[in-house]
XYZ file of C-alpha atoms in Angstrom:
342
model
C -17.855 15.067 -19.212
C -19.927 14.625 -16.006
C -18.800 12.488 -13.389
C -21.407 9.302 -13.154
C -23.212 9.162 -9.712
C -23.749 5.838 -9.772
C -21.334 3.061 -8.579
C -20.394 0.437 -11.346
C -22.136 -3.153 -10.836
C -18.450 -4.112 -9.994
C -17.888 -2.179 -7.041
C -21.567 -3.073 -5.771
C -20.555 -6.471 -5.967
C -17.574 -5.719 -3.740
C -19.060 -3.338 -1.435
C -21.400 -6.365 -0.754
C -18.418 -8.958 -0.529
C -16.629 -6.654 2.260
C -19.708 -5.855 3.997
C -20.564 -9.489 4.106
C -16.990 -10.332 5.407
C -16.919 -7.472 7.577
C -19.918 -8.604 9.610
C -18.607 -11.842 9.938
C -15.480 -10.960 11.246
C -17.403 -8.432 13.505
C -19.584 -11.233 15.009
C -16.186 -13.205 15.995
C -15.005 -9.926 17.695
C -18.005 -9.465 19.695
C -18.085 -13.001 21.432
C -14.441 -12.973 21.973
C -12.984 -12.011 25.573
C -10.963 -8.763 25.981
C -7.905 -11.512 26.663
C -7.958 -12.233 22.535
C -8.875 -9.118 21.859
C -6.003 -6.787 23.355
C -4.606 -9.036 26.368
C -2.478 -11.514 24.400
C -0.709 -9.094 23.096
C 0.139 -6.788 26.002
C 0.748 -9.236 27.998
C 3.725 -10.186 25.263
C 4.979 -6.259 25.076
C 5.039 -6.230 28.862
C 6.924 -9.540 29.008
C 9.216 -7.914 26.970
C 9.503 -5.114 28.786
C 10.376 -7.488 31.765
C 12.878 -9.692 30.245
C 15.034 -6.220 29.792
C 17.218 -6.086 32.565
C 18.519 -10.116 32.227
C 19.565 -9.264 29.074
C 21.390 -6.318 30.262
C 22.737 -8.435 32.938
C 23.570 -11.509 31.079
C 26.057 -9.226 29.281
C 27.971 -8.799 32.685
C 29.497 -12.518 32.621
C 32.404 -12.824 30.728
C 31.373 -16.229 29.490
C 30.403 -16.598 25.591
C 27.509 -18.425 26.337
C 25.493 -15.550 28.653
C 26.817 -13.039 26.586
C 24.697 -15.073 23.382
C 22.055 -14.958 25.914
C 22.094 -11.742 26.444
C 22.351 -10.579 22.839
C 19.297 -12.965 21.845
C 17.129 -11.921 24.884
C 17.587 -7.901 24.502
C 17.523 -8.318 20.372
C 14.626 -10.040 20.771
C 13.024 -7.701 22.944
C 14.341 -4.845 20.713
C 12.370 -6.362 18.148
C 9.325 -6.736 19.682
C 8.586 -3.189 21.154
C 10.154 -1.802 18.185
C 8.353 -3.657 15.169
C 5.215 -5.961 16.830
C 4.561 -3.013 19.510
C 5.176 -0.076 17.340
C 3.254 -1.536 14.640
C -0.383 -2.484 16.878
C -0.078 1.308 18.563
C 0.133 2.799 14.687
C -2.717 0.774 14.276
C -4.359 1.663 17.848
C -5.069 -1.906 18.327
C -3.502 -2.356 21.542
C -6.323 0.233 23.451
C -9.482 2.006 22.889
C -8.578 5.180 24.561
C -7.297 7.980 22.112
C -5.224 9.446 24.953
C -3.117 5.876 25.639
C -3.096 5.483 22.037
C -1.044 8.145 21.229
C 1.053 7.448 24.467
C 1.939 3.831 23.213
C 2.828 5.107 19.782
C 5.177 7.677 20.792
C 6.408 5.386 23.714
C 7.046 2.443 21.094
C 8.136 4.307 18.028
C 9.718 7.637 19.272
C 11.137 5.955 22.020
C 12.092 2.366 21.170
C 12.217 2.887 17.264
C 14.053 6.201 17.053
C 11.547 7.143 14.497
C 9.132 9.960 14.206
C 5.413 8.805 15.342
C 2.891 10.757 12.934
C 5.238 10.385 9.770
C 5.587 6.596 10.405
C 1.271 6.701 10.866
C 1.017 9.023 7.783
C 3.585 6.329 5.593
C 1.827 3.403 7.200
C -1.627 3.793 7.717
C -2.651 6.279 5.432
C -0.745 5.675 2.514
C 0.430 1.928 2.803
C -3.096 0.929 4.096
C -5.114 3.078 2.344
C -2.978 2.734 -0.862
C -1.991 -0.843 -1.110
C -0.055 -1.676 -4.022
C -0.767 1.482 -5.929
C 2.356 2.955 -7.705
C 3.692 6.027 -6.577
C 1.566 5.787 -3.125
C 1.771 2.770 -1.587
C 3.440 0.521 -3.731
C 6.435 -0.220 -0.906
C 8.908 1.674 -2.937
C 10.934 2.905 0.122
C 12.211 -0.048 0.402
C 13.825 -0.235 -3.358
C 17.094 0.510 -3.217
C 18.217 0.317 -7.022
C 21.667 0.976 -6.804
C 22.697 -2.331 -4.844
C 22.674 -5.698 -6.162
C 20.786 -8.380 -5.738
C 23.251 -10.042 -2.788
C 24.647 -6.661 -1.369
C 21.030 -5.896 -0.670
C 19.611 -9.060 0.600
C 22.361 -9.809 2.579
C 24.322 -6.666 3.524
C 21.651 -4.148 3.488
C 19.877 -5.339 6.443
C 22.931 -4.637 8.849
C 22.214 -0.415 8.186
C 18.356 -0.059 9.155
C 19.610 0.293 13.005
C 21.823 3.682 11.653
C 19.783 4.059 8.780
C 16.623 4.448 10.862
C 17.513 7.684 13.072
C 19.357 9.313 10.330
C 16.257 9.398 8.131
C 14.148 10.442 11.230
C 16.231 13.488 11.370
C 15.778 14.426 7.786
C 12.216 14.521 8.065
C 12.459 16.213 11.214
C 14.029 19.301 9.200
C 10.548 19.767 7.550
C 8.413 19.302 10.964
C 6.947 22.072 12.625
C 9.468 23.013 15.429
C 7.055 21.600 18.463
C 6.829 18.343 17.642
C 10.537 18.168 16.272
C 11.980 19.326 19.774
C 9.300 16.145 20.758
C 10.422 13.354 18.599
C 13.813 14.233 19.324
C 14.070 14.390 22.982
C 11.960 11.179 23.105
C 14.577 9.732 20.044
C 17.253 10.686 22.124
C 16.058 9.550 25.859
C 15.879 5.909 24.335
C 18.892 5.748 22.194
C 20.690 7.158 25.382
C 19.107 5.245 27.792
C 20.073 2.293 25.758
C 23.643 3.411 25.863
C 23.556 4.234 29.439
C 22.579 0.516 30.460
C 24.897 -0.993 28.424
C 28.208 0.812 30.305
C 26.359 1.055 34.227
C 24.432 -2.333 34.007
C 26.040 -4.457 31.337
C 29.596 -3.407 32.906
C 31.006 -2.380 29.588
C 34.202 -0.404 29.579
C 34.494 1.752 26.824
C 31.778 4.075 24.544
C 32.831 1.999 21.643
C 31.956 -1.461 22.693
C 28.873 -0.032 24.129
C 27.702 1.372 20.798
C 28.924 -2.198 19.217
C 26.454 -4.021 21.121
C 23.554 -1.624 20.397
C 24.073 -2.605 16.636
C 24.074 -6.129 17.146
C 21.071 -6.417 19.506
C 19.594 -3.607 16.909
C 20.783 -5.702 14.214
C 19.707 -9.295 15.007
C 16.042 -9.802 12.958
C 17.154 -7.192 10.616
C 17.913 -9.693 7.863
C 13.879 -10.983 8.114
C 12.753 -7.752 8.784
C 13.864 -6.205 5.410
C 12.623 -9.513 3.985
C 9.455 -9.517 5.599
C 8.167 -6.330 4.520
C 9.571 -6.779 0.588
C 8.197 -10.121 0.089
C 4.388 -9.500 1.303
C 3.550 -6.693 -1.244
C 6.178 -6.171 -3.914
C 6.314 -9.061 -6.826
C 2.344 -8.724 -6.715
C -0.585 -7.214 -9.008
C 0.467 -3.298 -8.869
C -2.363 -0.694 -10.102
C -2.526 2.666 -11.078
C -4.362 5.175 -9.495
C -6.598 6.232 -11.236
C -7.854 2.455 -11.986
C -7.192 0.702 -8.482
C -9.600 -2.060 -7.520
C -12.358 -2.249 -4.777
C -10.876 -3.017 -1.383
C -11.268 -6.504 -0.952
C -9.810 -6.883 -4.383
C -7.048 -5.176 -3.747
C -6.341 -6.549 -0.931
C -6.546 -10.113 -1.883
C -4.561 -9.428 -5.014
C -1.990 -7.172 -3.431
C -1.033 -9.061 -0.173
C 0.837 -12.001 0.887
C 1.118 -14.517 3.600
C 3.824 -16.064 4.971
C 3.438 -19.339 7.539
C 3.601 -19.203 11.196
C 7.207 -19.069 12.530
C 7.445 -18.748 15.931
C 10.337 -16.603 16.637
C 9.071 -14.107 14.062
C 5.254 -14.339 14.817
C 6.394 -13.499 18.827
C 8.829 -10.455 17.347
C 6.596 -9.019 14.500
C 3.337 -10.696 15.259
C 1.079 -12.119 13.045
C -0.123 -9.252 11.762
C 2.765 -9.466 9.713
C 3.564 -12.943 9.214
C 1.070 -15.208 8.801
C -2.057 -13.208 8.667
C -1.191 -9.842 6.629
C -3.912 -10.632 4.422
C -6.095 -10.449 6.932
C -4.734 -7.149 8.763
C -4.487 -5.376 5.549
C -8.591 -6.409 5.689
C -8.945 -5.537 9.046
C -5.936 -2.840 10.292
C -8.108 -2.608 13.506
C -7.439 -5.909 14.893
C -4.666 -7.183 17.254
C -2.412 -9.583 16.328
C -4.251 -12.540 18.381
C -7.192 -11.590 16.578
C -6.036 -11.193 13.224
C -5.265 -14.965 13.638
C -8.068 -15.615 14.981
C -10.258 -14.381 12.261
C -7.269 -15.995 9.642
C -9.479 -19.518 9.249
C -12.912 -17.477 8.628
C -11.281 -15.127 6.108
C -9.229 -17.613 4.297
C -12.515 -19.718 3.681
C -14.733 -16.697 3.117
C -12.190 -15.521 -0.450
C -11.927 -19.159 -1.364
C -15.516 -19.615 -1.217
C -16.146 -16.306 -2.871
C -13.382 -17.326 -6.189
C -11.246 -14.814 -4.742
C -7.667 -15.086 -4.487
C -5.653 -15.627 -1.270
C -2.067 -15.566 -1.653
C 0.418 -17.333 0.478
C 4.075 -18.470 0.288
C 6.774 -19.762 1.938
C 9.821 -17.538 3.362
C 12.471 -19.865 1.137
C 9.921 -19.329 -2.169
C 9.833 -15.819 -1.682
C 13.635 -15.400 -1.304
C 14.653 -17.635 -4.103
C 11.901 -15.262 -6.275
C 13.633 -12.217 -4.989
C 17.499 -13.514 -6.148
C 16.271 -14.670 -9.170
C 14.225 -11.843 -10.252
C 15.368 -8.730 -8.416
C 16.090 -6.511 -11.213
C 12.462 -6.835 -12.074
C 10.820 -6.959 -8.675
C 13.618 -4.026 -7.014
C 14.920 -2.011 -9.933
C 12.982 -1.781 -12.494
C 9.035 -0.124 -12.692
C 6.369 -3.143 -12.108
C 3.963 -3.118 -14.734
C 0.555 -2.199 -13.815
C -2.489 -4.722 -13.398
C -6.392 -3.639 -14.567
C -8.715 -5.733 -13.607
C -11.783 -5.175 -16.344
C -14.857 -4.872 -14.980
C -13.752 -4.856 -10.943
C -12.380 -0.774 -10.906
């Protein structure tokens, strides 16, 4: 059998759709000020960037009150370059040079993360991105862990990413070519160290041990939401095969979800991945200021266009995850064909 040439009236009809939504979204770009386009949001990285060294100093005081300071203001930060900043330099969305580009994502997720920078943009962008909610690509299986129950993992499980992390970094850096693995793990090590350093010669601690303690809590603090975040968006949703995945814009408006604005978590993760993931899965390009920007035209543009446009609270998703985790986290989700729109 000969493979047809021609595209299916299906996909023409979606290639239209996207096209349609793309130049709208394109037109918004254009008249908006390099401010909403990139500024917003590097002017948040460098603030916290800034706010580093009171955190490190709050931790000096012995008085419980600036020590919770300081834990909130350096896990917050942590948070921020690690997850919102790491996340927009993946995406080069923070800079149209190439060269800073790959700068900011090795500063952000080498440094900050602890994590290796092309095998996070091959897991993310290419397969996550380009695979949404297909099984065995990117379906968000890495974060099934089918072994645990339902409260070890939603509650417990959270607490390892900050040692998980670097320990799976340095498995995959056993199959990297030997350049870039010295790389990653010089850059690894300079910020776990640094880290470490500050702690004992600004923070005042006394011993390695409580040093290393406080790393895990200010490592540790979003880490509950975090997991959360990034199981409740995809997983639970339409999953497709491969061979019979959807259009773009259908699979993105199937296989995405929103959550609503929350300001400590839209400032930490950005709204990229809060409130307006539906719209970044659309448009991986944009910023986080402009992906809710864009968020009224899109969500009007699907519900105009009969298309869906999922969104959900935090409390709703968690209550679905307890009460249905074997199916959502254990077990294989059964696969969704959409006649007609392959």
């Amino acid at each position: 059998m000969e493979p047809s040439n021609s595209a299916s009236p299906g996909d023409s009809t979606a290639e239209v759709l996207l096209r349609e939504l793309e130049r709208q979204v394109q037109d918004v770009v254009r008249a908006s000020s390099w401010w909403e386009r990139r500024g917003v949001d590097c002017a948040i990285l460098a603030l916290s960037l800034l706010a580093l060294p009171a955190g490190f100093l709050c931790l000096r005081f012995h008085n419980v009150l600036a020590f919770a300071t300081g834990i909130t203001i350096l896990g917050m930060c942590h948070y921020t370059l690690t997850v919102k900043g790491s996340h927009l330099a993946t995406h080069s969305a923070l800079t149209e040079s190439k060269r800073w580009n790959k700068i900011l994502m090795i500063f952000f997720v080498e440094v900050c993360t602890a994590f290796p920078a092309e095998f996070s943009k091959l897991n993310h962008v290419n397969l996550h991105h380009g695979y949404t909610n297909v099984l065995g690509l990117g379906d968000s299986s890495t974060w099934k862990i089918p072994f645990l129950n339902r409260y070890i993992y939603m509650f417990l499980a959270p607490l390892l990413i900050p040692i998980l992390t670097p320990l799976v970094a340095l498995e995959h850096l056993r199959k990297e070519k030997l350049k870039v693995a010295l790389r990653t793990l010089g850059f690894m090590s300079l910020g776990l160290y640094s880290q470490y350093w500050l702690f004992l010669n600004v923070s005042g601690f006394q011993s390695p041990s409580s040093a290393l303690a406080c790393m895990l809590l200010t490592r540790s603090l979003l880490a509950h939401p975090y997991l959360h975040v990034n199981i409740f968006q995809h997983i639970g949703l339409p999953m497709f095969s491969p061979e019979k995945k959807p259009r773009r814009i259908h699979m993105m408006s199937l296989g995405v979800l929103n959550l609503p604005r929350q300001p400590v978590l839209d400032w930490a993760f950005g709204h990229s991945l809060i409130s307006c993931h539906v719209e970044h899965h659309l448009f991986p390009w944009l910023s986080d200021h402009m992906c809710l920007k864009v968020k009224p035209l899109v969500s009007k543009f699907l519900h105009d266009k009969q298309l869906p446009y999922n969104e959900d609270s935090y409390l709703a998703r968690f209550q679905l995850f307890l009460s249905h985790y074997e199916e959502f986290m254990v077990h294989t989700p059964p696969i969704t064909e959409l006649v007609g729109l392959q």
